PDB file of C-alpha atoms in Angstrom:
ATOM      1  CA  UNK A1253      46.388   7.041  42.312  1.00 40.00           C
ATOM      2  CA  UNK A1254      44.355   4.028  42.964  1.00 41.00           C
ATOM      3  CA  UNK A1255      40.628   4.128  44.500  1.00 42.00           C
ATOM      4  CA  UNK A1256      40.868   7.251  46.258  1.00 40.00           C
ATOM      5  CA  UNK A1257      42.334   9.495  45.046  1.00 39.00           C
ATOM      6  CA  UNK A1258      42.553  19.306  28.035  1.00 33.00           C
ATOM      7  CA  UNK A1259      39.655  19.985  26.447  1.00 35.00           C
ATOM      8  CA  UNK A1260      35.743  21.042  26.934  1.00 33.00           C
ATOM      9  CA  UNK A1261      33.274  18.873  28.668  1.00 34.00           C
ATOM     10  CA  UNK A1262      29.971  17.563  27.239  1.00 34.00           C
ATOM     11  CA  UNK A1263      27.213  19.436  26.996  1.00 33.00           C
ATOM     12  CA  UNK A1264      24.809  19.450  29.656  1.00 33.00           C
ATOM     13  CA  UNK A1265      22.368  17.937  26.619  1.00 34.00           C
ATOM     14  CA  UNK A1266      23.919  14.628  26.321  1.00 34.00           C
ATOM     15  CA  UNK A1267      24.226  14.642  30.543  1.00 36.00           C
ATOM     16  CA  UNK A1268      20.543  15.022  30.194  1.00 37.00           C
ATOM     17  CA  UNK A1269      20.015  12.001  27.876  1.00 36.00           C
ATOM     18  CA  UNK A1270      21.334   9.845  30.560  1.00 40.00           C
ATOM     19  CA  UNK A1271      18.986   9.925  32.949  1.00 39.00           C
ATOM     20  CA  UNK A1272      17.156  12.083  35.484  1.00 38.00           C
ATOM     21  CA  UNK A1273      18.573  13.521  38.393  1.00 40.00           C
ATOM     22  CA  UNK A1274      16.668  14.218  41.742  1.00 38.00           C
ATOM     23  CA  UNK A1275      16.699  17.741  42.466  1.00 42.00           C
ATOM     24  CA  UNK A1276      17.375  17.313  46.634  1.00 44.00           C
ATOM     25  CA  UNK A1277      18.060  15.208  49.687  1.00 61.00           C
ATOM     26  CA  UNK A1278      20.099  11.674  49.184  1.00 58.00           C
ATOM     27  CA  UNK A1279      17.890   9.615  46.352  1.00 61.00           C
ATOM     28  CA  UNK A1280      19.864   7.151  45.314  1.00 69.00           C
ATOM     29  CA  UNK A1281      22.256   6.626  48.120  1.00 87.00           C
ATOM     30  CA  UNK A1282      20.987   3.498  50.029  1.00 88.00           C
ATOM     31  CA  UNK A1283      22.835   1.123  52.332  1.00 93.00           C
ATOM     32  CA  UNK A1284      25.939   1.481  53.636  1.00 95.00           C
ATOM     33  CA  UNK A1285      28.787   0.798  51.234  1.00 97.00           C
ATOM     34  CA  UNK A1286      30.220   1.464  47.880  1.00 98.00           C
ATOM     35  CA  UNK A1287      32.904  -0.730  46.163  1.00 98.00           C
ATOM     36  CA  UNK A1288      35.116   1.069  43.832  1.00 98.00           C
ATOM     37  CA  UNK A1289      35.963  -1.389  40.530  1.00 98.00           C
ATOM     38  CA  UNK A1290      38.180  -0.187  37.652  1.00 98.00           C
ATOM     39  CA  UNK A1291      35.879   0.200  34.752  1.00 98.00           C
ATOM     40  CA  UNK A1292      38.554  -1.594  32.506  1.00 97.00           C
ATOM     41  CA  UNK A1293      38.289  -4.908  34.715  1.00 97.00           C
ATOM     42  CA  UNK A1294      34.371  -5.994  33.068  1.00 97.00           C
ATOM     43  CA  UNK A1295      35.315  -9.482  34.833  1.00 97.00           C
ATOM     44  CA  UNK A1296      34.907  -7.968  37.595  1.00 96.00           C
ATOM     45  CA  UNK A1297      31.511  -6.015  37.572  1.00 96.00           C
ATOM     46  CA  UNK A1298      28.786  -8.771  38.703  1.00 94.00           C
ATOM     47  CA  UNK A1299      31.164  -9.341  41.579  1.00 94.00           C
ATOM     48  CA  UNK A1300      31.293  -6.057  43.049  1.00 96.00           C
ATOM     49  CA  UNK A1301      27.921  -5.370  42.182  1.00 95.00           C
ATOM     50  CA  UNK A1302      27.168  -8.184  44.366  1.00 94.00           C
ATOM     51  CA  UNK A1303      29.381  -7.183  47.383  1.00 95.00           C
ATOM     52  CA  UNK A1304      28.105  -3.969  47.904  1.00 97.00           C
ATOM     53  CA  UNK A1305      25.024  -1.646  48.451  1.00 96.00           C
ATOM     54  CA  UNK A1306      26.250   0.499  45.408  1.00 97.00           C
ATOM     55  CA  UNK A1307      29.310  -0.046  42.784  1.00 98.00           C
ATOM     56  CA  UNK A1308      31.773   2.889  41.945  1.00 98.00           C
ATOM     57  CA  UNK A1309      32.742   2.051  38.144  1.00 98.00           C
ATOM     58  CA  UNK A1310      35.805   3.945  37.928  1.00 98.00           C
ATOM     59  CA  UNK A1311      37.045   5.660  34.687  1.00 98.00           C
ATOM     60  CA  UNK A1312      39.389   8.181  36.836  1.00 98.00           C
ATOM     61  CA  UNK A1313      42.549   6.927  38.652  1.00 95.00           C
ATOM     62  CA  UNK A1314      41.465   3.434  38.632  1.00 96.00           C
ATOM     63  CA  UNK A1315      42.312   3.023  35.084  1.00 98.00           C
ATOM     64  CA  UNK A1316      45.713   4.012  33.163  1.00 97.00           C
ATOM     65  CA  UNK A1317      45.213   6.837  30.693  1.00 97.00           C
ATOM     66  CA  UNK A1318      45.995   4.595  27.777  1.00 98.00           C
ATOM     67  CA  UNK A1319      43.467   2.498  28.559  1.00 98.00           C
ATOM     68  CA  UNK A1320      40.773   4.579  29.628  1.00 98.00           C
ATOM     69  CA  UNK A1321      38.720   4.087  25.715  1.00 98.00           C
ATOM     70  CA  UNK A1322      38.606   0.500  25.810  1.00 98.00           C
ATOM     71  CA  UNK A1323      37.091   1.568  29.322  1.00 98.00           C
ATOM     72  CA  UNK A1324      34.537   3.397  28.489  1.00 98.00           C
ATOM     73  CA  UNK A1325      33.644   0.421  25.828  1.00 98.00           C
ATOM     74  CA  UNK A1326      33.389  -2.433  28.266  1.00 97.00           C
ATOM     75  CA  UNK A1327      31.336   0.350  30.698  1.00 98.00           C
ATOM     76  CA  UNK A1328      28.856   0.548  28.103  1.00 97.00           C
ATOM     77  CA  UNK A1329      28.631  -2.924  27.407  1.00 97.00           C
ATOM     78  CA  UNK A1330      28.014  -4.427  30.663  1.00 97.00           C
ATOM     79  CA  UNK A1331      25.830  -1.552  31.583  1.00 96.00           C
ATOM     80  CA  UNK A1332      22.462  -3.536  30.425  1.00 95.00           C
ATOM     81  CA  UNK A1333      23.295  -6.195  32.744  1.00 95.00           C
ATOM     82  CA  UNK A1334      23.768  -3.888  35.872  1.00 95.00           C
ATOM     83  CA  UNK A1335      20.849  -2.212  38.623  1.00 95.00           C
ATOM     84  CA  UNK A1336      20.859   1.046  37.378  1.00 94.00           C
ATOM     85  CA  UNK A1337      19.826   2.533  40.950  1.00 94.00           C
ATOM     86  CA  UNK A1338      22.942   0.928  42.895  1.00 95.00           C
ATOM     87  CA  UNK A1339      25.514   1.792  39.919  1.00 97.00           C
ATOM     88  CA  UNK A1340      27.857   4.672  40.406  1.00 98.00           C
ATOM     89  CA  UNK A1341      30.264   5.633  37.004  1.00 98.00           C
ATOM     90  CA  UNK A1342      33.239   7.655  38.641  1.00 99.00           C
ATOM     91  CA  UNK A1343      33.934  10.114  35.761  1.00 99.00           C
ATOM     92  CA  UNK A1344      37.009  12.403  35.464  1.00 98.00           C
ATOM     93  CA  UNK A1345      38.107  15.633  36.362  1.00 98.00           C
ATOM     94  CA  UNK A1346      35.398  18.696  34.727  1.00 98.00           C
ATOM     95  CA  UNK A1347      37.248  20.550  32.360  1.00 95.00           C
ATOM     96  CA  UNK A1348      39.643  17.208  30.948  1.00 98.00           C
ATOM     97  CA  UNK A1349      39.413  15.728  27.784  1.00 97.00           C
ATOM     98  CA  UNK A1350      38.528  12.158  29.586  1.00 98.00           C
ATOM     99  CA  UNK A1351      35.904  14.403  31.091  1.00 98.00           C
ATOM    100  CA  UNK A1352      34.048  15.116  27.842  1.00 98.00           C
ATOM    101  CA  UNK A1353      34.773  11.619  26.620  1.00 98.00           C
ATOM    102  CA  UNK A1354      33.470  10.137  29.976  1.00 98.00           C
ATOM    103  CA  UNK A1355      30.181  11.915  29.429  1.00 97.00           C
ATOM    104  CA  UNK A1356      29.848  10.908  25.414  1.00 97.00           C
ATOM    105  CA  UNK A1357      29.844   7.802  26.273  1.00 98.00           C
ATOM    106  CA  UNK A1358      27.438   7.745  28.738  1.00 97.00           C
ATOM    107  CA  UNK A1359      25.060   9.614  26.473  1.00 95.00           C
ATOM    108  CA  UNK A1360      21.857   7.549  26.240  1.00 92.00           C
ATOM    109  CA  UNK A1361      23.258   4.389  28.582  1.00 95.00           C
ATOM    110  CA  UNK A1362      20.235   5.161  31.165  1.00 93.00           C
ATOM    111  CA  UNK A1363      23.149   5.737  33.851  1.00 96.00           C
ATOM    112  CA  UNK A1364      21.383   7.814  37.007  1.00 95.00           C
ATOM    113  CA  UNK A1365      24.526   8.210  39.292  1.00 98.00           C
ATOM    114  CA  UNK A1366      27.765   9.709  38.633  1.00 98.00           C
ATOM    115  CA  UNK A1367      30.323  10.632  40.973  1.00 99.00           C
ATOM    116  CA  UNK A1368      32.906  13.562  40.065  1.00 99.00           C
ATOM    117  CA  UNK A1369      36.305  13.336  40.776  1.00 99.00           C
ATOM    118  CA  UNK A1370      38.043  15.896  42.149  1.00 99.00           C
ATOM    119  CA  UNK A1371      34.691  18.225  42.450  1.00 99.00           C
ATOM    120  CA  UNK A1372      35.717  21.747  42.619  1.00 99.00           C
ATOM    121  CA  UNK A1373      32.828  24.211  41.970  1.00 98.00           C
ATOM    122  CA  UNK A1374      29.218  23.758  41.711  1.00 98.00           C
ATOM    123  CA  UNK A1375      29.646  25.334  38.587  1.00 98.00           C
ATOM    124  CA  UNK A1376      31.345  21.976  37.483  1.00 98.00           C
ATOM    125  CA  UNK A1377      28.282  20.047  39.379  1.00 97.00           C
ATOM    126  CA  UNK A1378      25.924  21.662  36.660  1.00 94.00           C
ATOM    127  CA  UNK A1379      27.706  20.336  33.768  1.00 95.00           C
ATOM    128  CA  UNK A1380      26.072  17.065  34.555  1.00 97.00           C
ATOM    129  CA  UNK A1381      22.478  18.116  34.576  1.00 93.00           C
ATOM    130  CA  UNK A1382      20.537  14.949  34.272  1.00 93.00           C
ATOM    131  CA  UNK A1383      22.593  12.838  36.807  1.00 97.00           C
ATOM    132  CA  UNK A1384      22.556  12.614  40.480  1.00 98.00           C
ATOM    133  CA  UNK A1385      25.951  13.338  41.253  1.00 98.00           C
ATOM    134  CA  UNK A1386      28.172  12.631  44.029  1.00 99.00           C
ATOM    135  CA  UNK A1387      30.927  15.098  44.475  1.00 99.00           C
ATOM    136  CA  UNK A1388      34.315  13.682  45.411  1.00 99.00           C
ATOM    137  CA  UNK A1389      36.011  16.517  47.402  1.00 99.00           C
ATOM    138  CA  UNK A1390      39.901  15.364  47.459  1.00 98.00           C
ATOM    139  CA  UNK A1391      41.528  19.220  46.486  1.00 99.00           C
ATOM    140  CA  UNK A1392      41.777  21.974  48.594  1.00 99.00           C
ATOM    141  CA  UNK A1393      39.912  23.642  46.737  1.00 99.00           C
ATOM    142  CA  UNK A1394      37.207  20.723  46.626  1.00 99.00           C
ATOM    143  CA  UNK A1395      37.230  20.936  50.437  1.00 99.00           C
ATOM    144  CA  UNK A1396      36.666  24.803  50.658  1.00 99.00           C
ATOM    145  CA  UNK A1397      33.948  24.249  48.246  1.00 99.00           C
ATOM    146  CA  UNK A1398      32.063  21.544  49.979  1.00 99.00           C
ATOM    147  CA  UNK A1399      29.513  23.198  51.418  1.00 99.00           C
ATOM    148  CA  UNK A1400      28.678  25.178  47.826  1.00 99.00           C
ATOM    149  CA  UNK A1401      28.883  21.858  46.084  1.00 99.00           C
ATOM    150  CA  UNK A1402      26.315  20.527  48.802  1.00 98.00           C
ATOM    151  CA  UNK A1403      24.303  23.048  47.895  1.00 98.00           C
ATOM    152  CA  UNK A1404      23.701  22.598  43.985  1.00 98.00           C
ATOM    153  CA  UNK A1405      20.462  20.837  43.286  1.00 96.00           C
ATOM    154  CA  UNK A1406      21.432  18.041  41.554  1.00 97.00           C
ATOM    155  CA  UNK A1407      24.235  16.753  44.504  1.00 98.00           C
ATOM    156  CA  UNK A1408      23.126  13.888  46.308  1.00 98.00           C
ATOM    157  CA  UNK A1409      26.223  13.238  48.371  1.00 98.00           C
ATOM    158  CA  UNK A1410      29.522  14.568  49.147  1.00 99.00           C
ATOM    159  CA  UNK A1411      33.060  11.914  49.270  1.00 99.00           C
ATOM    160  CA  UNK A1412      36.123  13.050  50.599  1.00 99.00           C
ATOM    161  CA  UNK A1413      39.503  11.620  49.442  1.00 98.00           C
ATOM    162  CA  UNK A1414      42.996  12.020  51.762  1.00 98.00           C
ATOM    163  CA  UNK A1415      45.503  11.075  49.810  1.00 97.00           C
ATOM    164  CA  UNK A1416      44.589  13.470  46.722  1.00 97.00           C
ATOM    165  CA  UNK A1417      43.537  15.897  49.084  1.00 98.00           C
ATOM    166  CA  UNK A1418      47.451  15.799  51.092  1.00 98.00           C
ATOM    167  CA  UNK A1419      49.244  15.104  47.513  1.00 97.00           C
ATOM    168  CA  UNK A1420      48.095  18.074  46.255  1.00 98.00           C
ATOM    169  CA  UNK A1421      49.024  20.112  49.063  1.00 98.00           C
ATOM    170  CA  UNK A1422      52.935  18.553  48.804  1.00 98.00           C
ATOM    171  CA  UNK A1423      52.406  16.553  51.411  1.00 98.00           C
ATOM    172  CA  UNK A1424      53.915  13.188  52.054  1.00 96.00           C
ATOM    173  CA  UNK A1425      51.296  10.610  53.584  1.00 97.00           C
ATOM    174  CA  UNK A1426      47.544  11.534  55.306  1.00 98.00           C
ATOM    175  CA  UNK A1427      48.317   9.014  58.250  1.00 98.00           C
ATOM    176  CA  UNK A1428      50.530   8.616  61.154  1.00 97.00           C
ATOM    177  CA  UNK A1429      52.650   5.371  61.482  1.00 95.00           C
ATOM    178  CA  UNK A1430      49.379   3.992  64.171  1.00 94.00           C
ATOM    179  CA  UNK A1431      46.893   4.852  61.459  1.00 94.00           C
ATOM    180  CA  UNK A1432      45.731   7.810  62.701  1.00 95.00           C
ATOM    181  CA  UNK A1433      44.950  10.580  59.870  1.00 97.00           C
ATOM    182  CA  UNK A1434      46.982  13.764  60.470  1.00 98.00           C
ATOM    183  CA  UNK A1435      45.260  17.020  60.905  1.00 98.00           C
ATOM    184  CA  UNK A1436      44.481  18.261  57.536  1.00 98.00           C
ATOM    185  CA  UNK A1437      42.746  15.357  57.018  1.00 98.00           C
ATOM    186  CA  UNK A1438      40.777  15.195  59.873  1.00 98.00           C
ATOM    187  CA  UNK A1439      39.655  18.752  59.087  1.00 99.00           C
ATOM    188  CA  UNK A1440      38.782  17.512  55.199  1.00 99.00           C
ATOM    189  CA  UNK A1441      36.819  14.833  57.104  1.00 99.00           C
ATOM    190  CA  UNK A1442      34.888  16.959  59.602  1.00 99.00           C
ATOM    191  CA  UNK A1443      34.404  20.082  56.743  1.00 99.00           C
ATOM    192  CA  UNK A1444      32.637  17.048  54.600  1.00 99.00           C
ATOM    193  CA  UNK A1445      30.405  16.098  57.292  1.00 99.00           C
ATOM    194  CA  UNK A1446      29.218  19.338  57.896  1.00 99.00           C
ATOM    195  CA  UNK A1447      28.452  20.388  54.527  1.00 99.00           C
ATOM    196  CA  UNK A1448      26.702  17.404  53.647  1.00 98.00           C
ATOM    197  CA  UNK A1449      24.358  17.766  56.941  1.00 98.00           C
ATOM    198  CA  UNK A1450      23.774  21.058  56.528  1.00 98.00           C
ATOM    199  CA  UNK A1451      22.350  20.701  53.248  1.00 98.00           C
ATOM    200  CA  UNK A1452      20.673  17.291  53.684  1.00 97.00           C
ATOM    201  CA  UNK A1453      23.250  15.352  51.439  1.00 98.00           C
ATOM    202  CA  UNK A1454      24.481  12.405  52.175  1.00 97.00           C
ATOM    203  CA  UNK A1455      28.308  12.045  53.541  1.00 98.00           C
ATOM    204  CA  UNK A1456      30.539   9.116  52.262  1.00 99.00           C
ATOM    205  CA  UNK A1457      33.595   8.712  54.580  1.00 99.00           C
ATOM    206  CA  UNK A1458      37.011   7.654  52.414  1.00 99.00           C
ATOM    207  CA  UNK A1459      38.797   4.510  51.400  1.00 98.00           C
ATOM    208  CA  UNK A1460      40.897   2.500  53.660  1.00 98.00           C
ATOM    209  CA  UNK A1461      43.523   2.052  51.752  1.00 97.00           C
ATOM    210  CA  UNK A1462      45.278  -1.056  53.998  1.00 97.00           C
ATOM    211  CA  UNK A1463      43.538  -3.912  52.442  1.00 98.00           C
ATOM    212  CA  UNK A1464      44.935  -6.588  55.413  1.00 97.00           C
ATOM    213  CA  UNK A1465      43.902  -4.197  58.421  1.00 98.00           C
ATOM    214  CA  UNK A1466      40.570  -5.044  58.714  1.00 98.00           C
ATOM    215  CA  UNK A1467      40.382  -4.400  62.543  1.00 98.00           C
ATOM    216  CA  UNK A1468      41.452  -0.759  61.329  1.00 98.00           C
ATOM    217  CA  UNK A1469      38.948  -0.331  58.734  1.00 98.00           C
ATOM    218  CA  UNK A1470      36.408  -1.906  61.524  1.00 98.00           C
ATOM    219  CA  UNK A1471      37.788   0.980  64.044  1.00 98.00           C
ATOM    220  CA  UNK A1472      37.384   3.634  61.064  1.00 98.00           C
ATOM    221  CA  UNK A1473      34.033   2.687  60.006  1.00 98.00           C
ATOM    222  CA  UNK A1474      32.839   2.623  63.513  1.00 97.00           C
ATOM    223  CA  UNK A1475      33.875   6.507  64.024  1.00 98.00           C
ATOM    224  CA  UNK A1476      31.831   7.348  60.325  1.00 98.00           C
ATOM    225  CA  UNK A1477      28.896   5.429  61.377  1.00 96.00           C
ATOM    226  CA  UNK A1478      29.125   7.063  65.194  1.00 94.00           C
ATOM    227  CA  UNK A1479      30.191  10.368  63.447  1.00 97.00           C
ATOM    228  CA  UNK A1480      27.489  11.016  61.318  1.00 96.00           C
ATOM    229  CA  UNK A1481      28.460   9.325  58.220  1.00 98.00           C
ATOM    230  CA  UNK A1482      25.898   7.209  56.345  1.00 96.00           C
ATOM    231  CA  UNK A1483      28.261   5.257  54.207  1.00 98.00           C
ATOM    232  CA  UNK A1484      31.609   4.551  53.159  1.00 99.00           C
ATOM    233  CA  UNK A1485      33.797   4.053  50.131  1.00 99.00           C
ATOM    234  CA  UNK A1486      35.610   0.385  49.569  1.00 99.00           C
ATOM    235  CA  UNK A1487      38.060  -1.066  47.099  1.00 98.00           C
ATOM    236  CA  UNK A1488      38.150  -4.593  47.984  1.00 98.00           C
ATOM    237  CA  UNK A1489      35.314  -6.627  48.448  1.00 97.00           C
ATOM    238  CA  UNK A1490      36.500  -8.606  51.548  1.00 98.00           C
ATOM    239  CA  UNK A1491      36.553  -4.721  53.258  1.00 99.00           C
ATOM    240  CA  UNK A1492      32.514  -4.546  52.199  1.00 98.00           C
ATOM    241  CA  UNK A1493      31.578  -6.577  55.463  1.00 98.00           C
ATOM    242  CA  UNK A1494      33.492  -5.586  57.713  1.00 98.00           C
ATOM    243  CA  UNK A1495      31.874  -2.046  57.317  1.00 98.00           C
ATOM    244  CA  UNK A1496      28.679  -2.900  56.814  1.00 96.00           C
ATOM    245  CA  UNK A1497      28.938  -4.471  60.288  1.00 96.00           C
ATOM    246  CA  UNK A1498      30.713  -1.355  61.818  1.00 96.00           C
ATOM    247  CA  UNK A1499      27.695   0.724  60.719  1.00 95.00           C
ATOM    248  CA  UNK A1500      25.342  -1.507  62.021  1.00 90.00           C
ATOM    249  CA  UNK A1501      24.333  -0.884  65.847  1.00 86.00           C
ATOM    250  CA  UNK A1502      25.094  -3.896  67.975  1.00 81.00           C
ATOM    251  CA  UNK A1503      22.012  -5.154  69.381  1.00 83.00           C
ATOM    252  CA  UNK A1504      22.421  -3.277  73.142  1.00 85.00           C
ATOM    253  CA  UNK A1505      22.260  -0.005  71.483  1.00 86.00           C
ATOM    254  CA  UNK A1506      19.254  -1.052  69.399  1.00 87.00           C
ATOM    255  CA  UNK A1507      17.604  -2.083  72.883  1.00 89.00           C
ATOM    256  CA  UNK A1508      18.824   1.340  74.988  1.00 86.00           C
ATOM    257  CA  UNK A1509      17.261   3.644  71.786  1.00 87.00           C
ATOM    258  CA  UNK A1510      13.880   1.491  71.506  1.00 91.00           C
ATOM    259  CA  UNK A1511      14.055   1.567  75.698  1.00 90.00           C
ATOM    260  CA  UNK A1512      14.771   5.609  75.485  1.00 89.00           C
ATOM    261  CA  UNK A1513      12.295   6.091  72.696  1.00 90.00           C
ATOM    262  CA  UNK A1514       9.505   4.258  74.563  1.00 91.00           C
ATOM    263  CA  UNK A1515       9.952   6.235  78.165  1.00 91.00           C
ATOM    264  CA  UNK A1516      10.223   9.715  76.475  1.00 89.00           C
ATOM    265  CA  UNK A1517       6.310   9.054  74.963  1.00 87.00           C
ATOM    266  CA  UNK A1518       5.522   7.941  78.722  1.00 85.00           C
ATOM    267  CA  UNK A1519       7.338  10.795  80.353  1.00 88.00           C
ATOM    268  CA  UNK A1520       5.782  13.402  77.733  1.00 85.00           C
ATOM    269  CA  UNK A1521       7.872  15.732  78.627  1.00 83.00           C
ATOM    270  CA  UNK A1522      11.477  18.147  76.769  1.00 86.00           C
ATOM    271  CA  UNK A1523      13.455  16.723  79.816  1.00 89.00           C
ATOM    272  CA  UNK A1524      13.675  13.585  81.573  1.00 85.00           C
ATOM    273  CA  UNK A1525      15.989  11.228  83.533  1.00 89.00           C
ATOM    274  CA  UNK A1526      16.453   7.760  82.246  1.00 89.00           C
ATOM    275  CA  UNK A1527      18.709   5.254  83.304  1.00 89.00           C
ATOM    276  CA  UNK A1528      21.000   7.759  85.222  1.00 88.00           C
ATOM    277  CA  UNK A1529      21.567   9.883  82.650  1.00 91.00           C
ATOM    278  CA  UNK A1530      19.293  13.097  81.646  1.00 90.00           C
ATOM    279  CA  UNK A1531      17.348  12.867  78.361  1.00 89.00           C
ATOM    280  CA  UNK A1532      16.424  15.601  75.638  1.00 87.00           C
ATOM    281  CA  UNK A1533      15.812  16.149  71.720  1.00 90.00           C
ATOM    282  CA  UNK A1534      19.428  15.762  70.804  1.00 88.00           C
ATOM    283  CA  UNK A1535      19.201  12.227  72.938  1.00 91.00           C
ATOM    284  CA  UNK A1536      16.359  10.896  71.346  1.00 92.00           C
ATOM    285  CA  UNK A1537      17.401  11.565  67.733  1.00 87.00           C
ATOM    286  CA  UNK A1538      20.299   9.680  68.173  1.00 87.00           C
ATOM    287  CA  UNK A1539      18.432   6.737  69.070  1.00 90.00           C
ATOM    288  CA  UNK A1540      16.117   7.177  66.484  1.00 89.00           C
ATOM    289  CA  UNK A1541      19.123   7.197  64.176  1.00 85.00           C
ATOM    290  CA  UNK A1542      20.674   4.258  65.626  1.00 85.00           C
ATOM    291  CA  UNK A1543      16.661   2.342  64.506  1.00 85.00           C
ATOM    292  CA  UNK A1544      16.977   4.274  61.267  1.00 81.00           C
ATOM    293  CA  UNK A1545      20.986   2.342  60.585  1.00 79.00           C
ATOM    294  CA  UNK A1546      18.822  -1.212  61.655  1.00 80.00           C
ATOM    295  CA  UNK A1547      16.884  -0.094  58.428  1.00 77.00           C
ATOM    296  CA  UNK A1548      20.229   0.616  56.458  1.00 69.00           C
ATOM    297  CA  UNK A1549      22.058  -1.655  56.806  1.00 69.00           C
ATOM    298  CA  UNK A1550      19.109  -4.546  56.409  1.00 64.00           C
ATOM    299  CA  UNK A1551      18.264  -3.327  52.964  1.00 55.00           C
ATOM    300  CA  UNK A1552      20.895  -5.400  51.705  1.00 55.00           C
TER     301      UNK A1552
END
């Protein structure tokens, strides 16, 4: 499919040549949106680079298999002329034979962040030692192994994909007519979420695949942001906006959190009342997270 959605991989070795991987937490993951761009469309690159916080080159489903060397070519090439720390290569499958060509030819390109389509295993994380990897979780079996993919060192992030994810199950669309994703998918979503937190990764919500609804990606990117999300997935630029301004708080909830944040170090105590409504840890986090999103989303 699009955005979202035989043979033996490289060795770890020429993962390693790449570049260095951190070994916790979310380097590498700053801002607040991606921008998937087929790595066969090199026309295209300084654009999206442009548009978004980080670029997804794609040498998965974005590009037809025949056409997935010359790929991996103009990848290479335009590579040089690219921020290293805000470009993402989207390589294939573990196990596939575009798998092990993916990683040959990123042998030696300096290329820090690679995302893994259809992440199954951490076993399939380690295979590219060296790189800060974000796993795309869009299997069932990618789902029930989110929180052991969270887990391996070199993971960074966690992605979730629907419409893989309800393909692959024999399912016949992830929505409902109004938009709204159907229950499997809303449990992919949540199990993401969860994983990611409770290992300290960051979560990327999925694509929005209705290019000309931009009051529904706007509604969508709202819930990540609100949710716990810290960023999420694009594939057209003219959708990089409109969630970079869903995930940024509007200026009344800067005001309550700086407000909230200010009486809690007057009131010095667990517990207080503020504004009508009672006050604790859980309350004040959130407000520090909605200064921390200010900090996000201004980075760019």
């Amino acid at each position: 499919m699009s955005a979202e959605s035989a043979g033996a991989a490289g060795s770890a070795g020429a993962a390693g040549s790449a570049g260095t991987a951190g070994s916790a937490g979310t380097a590498g993951l700053t801002g607040t949106t991606l921008l998937f761009c087929p790595a066969d469309r090199p026309e295209r690159f300084a654009r999206a680079a442009d548009s978004a916080d980080l670029v997804i080159l794609d040498l998965e489903d974005g590009v037809a298999p025949p056409a997935r060397p010359a790929a991996r070519e103009a990848l290479v090439a335009a590579l040089p002329t690219l921020d290293p720390a805000r470009t993402v290569v989207r390589v294939s499958p573990a196990g596939t034979q575009d798998f092990a060509a993916d990683l040959a030819a990123l042998d030696g390109t300096g290329v820090r962040l690679v995302m893994l389509a259809k992440a199954e295993s951490a076993a399939q994380v380690e295979r590219l030692a060296g790189f800060a990897v974000i796993a795309l979780c869009e299997t069932a079996r990618g789902v029930l192994a989110a929180p052991e993919l969270a887990a391996a060192a070199n993971v960074v992030g966690l992605m979730w994909g629907a419409e893989d994810l309800v393909a692959g199950l024999g399912g016949r669309s992830s929505r409902f007519d109004d938009g709204r994703y159907r229950d499997v998918a809303r449990h992919a979503r949540a199990a993401i979420l969860l994983a990611a937190g409770a290992h300290g990764r960051q979560a990327i919500d999925a694509v929005y695949l209705d290019i000309a609804d931009l009051d529904g990606l706007a509604a969508e990117a709202r819930d990540a942001a609100a949710s716990g999300f810290g960023l999420k997935a694009c594939i057209h630029p003219k959708q990089v906006p409109v969630v970079r301004a869903a995930f940024a708080p509007s200026a009344d909830e800067v005001a309550w959190a700086r407000r909230v944040l200010a009486a809690a170090g007057e009131a010095g105590v667990g517990v207080f009342a503020f504004e009508g409504r009672m006050v604790d840890a859980p309350i004040l986090r959130h407000a520090e997270h909605l200064l921390h999103a200010v900090e996000s989303v201004a980075g760019r």
